[in-house]
Short mmCIF file of C-alpha atoms and ligand atoms in Angstrom, two decimals:
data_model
loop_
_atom_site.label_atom_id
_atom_site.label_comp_id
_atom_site.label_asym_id
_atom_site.label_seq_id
_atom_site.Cartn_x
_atom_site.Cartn_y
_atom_site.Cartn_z
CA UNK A 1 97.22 127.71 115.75
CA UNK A 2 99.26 130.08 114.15
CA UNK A 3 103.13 130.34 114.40
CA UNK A 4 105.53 130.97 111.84
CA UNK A 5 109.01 128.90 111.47
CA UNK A 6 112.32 130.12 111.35
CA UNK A 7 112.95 130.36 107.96
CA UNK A 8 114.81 128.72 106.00
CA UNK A 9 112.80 125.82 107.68
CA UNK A 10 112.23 122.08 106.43
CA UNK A 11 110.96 121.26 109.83
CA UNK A 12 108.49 118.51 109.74
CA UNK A 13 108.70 118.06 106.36
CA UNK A 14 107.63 114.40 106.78
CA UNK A 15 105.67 112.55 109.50
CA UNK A 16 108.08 109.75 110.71
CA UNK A 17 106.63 109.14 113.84
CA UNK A 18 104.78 110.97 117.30
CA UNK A 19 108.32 111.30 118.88
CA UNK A 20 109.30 115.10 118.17
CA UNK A 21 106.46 116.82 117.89
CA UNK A 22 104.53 119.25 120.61
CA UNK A 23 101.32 119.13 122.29
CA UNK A 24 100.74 122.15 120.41
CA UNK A 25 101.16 120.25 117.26
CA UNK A 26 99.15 117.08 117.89
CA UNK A 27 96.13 119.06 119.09
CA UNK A 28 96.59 120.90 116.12
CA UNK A 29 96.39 117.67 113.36
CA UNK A 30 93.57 116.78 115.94
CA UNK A 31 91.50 119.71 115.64
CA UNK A 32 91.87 119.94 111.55
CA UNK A 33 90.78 116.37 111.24
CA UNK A 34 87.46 117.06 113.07
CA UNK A 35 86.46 119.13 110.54
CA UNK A 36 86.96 115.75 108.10
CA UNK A 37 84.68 113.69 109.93
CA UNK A 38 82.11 116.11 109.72
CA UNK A 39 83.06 116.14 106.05
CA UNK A 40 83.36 112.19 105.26
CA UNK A 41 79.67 112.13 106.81
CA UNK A 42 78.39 114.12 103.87
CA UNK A 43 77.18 112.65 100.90
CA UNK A 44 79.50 114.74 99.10
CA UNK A 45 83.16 114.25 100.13
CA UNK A 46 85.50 115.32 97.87
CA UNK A 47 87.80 118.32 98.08
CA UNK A 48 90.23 120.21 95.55
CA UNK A 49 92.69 121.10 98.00
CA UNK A 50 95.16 118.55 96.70
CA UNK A 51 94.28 118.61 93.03
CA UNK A 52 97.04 117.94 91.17
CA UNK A 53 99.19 116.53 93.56
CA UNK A 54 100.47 112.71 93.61
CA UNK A 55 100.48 109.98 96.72
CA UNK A 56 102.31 107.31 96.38
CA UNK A 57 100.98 104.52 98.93
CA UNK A 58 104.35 102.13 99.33
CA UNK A 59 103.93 99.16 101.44
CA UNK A 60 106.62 96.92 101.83
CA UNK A 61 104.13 95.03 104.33
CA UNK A 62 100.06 94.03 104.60
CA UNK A 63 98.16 96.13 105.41
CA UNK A 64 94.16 96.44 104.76
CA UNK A 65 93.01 99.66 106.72
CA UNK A 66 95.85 101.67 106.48
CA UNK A 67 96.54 101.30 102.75
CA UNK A 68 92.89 102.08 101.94
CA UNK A 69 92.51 104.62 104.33
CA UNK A 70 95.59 106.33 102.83
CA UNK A 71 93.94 106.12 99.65
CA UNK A 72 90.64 107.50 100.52
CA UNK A 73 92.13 110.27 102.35
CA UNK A 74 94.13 111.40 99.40
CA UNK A 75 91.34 110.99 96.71
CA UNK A 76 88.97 113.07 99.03
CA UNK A 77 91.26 115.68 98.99
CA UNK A 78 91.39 115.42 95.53
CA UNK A 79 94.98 114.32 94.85
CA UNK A 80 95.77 111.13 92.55
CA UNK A 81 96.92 108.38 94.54
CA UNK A 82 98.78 105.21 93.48
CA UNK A 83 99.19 101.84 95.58
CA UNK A 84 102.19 100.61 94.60
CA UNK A 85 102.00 96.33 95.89
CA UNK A 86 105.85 96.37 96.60
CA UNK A 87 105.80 92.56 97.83
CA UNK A 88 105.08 92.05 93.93
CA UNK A 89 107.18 94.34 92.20
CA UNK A 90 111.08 94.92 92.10
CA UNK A 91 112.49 94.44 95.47
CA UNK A 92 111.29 90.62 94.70
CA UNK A 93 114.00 90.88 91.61
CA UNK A 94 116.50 92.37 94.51
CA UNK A 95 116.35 95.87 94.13
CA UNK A 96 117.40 97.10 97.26
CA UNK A 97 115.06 99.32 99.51
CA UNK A 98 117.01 102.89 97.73
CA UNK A 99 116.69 102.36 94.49
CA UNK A 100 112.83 101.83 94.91
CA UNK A 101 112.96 105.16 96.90
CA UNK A 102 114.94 106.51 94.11
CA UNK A 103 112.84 105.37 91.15
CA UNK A 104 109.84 106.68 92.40
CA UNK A 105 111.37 109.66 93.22
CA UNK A 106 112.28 110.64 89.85
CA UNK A 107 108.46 110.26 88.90
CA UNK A 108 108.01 113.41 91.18
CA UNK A 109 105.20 112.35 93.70
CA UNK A 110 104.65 114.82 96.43
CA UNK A 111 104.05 112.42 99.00
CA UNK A 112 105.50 108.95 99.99
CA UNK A 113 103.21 107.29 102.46
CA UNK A 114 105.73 103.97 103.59
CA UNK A 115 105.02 100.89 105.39
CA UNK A 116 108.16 98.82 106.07
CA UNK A 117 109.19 95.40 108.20
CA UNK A 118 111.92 97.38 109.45
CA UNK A 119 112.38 100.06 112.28
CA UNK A 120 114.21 102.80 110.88
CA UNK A 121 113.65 102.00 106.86
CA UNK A 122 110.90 104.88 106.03
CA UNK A 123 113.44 107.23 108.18
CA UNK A 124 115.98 106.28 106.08
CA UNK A 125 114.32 106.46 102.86
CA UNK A 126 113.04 109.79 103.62
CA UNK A 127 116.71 110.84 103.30
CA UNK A 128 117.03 109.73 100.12
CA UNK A 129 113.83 111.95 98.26
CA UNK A 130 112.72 115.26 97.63
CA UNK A 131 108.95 114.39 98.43
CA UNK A 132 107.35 114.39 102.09
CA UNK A 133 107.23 111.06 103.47
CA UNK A 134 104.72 109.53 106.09
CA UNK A 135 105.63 106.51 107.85
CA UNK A 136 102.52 103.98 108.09
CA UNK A 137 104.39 101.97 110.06
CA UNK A 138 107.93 100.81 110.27
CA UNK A 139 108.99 97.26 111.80
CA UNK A 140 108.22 97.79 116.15
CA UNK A 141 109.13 101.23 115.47
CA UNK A 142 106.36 104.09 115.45
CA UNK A 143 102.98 104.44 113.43
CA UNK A 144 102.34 107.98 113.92
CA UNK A 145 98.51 108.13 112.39
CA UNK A 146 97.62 104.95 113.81
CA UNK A 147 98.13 107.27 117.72
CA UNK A 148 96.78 110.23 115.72
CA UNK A 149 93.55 108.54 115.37
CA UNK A 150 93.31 106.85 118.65
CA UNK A 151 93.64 110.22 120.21
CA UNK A 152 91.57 111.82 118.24
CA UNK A 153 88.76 109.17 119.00
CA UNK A 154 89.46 108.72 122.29
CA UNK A 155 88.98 112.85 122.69
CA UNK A 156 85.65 112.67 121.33
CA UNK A 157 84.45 110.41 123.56
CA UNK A 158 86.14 111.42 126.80
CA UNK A 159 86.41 115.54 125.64
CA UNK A 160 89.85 115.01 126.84
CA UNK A 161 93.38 113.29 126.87
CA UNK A 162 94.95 114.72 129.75
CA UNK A 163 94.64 113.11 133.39
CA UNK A 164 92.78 110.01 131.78
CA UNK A 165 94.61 106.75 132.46
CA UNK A 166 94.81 104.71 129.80
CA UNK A 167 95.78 100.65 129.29
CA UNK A 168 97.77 99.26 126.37
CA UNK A 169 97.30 95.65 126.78
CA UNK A 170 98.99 92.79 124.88
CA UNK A 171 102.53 92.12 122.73
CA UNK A 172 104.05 95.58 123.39
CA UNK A 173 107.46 94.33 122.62
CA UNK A 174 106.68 93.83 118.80
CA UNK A 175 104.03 96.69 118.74
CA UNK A 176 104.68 100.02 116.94
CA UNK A 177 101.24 101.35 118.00
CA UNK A 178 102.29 100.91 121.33
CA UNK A 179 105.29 103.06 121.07
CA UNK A 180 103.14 105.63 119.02
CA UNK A 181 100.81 105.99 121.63
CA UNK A 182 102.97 106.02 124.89
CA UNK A 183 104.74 108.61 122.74
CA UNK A 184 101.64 110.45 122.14
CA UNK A 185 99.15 109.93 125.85
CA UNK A 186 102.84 111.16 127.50
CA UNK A 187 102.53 114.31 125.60
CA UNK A 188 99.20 114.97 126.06
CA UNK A 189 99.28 114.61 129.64
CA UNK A 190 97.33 110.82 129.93
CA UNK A 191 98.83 108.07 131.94
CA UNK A 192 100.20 105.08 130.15
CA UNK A 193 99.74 101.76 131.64
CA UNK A 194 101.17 98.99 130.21
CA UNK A 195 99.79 95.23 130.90
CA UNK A 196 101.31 92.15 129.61
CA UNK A 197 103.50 88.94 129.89
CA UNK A 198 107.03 89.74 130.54
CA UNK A 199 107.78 87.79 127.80
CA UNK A 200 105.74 90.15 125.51
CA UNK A 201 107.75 93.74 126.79
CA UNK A 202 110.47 95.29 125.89
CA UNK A 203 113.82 95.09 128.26
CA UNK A 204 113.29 98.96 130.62
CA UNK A 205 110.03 99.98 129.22
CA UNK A 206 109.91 101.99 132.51
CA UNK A 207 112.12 104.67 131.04
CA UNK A 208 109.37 105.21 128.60
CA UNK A 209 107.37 106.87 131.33
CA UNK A 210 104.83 103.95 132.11
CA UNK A 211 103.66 101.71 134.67
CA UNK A 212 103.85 98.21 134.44
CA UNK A 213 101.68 95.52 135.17
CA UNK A 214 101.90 91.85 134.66
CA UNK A 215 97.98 90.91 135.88
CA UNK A 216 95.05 92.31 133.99
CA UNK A 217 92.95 92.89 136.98
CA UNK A 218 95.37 95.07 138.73
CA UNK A 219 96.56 96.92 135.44
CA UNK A 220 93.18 97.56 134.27
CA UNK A 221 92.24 99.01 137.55
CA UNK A 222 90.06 102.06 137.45
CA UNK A 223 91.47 102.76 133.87
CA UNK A 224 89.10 105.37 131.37
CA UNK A 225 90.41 103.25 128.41
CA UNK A 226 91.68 99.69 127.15
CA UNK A 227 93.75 99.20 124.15
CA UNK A 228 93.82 95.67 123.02
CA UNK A 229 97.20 94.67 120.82
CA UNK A 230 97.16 92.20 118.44
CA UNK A 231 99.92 88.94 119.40
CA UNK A 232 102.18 89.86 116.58
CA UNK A 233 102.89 86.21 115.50
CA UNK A 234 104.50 87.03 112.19
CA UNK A 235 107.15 88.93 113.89
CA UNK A 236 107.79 86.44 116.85
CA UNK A 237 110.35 83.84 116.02
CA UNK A 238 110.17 81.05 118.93
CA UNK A 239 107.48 80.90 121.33
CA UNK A 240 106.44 83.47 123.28
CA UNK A 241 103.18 83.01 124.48
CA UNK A 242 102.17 78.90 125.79
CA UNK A 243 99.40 78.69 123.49
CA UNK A 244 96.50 81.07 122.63
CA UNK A 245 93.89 79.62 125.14
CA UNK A 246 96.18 80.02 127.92
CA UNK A 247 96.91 83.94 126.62
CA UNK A 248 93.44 84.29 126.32
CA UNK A 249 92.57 83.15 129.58
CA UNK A 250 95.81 85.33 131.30
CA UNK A 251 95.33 88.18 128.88
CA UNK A 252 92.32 88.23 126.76
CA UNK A 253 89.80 90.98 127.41
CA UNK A 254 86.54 89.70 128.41
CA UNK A 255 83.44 91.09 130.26
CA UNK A 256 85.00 89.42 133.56
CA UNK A 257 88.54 91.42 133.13
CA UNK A 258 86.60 94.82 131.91
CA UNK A 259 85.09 94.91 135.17
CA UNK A 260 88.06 96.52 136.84
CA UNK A 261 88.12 99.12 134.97
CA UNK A 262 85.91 102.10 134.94
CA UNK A 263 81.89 101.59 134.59
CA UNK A 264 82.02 104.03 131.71
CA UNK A 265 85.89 102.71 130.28
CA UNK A 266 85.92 102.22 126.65
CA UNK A 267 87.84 99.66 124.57
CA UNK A 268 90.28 99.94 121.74
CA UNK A 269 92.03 98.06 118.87
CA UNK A 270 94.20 98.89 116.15
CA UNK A 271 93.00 95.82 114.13
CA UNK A 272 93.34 93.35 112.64
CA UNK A 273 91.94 91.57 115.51
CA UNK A 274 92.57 88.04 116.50
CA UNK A 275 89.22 87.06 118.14
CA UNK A 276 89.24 84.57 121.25
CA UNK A 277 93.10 85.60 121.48
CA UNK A 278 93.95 88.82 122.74
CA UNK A 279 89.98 89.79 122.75
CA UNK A 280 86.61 88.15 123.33
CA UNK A 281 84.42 88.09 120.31
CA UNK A 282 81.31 89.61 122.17
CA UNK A 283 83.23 92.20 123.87
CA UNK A 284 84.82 93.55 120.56
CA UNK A 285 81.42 93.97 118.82
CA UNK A 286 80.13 95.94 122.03
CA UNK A 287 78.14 98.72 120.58
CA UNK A 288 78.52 101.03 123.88
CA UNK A 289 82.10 100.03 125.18
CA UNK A 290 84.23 99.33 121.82
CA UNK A 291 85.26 101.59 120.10
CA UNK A 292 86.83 99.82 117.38
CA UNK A 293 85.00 100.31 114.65
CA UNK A 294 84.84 103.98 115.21
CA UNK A 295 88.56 103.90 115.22
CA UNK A 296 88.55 103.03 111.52
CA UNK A 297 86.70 106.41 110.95
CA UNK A 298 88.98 108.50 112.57
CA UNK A 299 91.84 107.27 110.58
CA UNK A 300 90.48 108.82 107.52
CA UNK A 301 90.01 112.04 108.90
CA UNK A 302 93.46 111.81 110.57
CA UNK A 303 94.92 111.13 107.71
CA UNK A 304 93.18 113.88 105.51
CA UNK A 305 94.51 116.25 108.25
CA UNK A 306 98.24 114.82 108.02
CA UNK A 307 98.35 114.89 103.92
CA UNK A 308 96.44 118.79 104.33
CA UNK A 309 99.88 120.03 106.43
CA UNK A 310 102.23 118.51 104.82
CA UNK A 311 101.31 119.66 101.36
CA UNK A 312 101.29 123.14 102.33
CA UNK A 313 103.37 125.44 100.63
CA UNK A 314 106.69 125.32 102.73
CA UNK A 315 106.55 129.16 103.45
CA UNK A 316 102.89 128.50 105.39
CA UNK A 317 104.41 125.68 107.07
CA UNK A 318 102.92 125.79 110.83
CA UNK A 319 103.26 123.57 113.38
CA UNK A 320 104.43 120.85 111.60
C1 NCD B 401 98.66 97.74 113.23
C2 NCD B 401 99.95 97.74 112.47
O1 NCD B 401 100.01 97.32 111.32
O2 NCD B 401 100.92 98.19 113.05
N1 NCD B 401 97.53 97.71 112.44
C3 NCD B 401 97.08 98.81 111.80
O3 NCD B 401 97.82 99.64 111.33
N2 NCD B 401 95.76 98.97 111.76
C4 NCD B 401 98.64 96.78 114.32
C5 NCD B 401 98.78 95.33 113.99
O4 NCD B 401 99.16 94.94 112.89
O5 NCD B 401 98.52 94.55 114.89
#
């Protein structure tokens, strides 16, 4: 697509979450990553489109797919990239959440990619450097490329995202993904359903733009896709769930709860997966309905296509 900013223009100078930008956009990070899958299915993968440019992968938090992905979709567009284990290094010695953003700052990276415990942290520390920053996920917040990649799998399969009806199942309340992608499927002209515990959802998720459900028969009801979430455990303090055999049993997805929805639904998960909690061991590994796996290779692409706008020159900026 193109289109040409106002200038002087700093719009979308980092990726801090699916809340701001246009149809136009998304579709547009969508249609630049296909191209990647075609290319991470070559034998040869890399590109020099980034040579010379530095990714700094910052993750205040765990994180196995993301942090590699990251990494793989830098070095394939030929940029050096740098995991930096933050758990390990100075904020343990107290250095506040600033002075990290500052210190790497002055070593001139040209991208930030941030994973923090706490909604609102990469925003803030975006503020604070000259580099683009992409959040990879802050506290419940958003995780922008985490809906990026959904959408772009789920519009491979379906050739759409518009006028499908799609479930996010599971511990909304501490989910970013969930907000990413209620963000995103609104934009794109999907239906968001939301099924889970009331215990598990945010106070007036209605204003989102959803429909609630509290019984995974009727919420799952002639959907086109299911999106398992993970129970967040490490961010729940108390109980929120009885046990996990009883939240199985409620809200686990098995081939018994499936059948409501569409013959031809698919299913989702961001991963990691809790097996025999929020989803049935034999439906996960499904090799026609889950799409799980398939998810993971997305995210690369995604992520290639994300790092390929916002390294271009500011001047060439579109639709970012
Ligand atoms: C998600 C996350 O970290 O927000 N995982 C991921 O990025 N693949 C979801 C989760 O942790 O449950």
């Amino acid at each position: 697509m193109e289109r040409t900013l106002p200038a002087p223009s700093n719009r979308h100078r980092h990726l801090l979450g699916i809340e701001g930008l246009s149809p136009e956009e998304i579709g547009e990070i969508l249609d630049l990553a296909e191209g990647y899958v075609a290319l991470n299915r070559q034998a040869e993968k890399k590109r020099a489109l980034l040579r010379g440019r530095t990714i700094i992968n910052c993750f205040f938090e765990n994180s196995t797919r993301t942090r590699t992905s990251f990494e793989l979709a830098g070095k394939r567009l030929g940029a050096d990239v740098i995991n930096m284990a933050v758990a390990a290094s100075s904020m343990r010695k107290g250095e506040t959440l600033i002075d990290t953003a500052m210190t790497l700052n002055a070593m001139h990276p040209d991208v930030l990619v941030v994973r923090h415990p706490e909604s609102g942290a990469v925003q803030l520390l975006s503020e604070k450097v000259d580099c683009s920053v992409v959040n990879a996920g802050d506290g419940s917040h958003e995780h922008p490329t985490q809906a990026l990649l959904d959408a772009l799998t789920i519009r491979r399969r379906k050739g759409r995202l518009g006028g499908l009806v799609v479930a996010i199942c599971g511990d909304i309340l501490h989910s970013r993904v969930a907000r990413s992608n209620i963000a995103l499927l609104n934009a794109m002209g999907a239906r968001v359903r939301l099924v889970a515990p009331l215990t598990l959802l945010p106070a007036a998720i209605e204003r989102l733009g959803v429909e609630v459900f509290h019984d995974m028969e009727k919420g799952l009801a002639g959907v086109d896709i299911v999106m398992m979430l993970r129970l967040q455990s490490e961010r729940m303090h108390g109980s929120f769930v009885p046990s996990s055999r009883e939240y199985f049993h409620f809200f686990g997805l098995d081939y018994d709860k499936m059948r409501a929805a569409k013959a031809d639904a698919f299913i989702m998960h961001p991963g990691p997966m809790n097996r025999g909690v929020e989803i049935g061991s034999e439906i996960a590994d499904d090799i026609v309905k889950s799409l799980i796996r398939e998810q993971v290779e997305m995210g690369v692409a995604v992520r290639m296509a994300c790092l390929e706008i916002l390294n271009r020159d500011p001047a060439n900026r579109q639709a970012q």
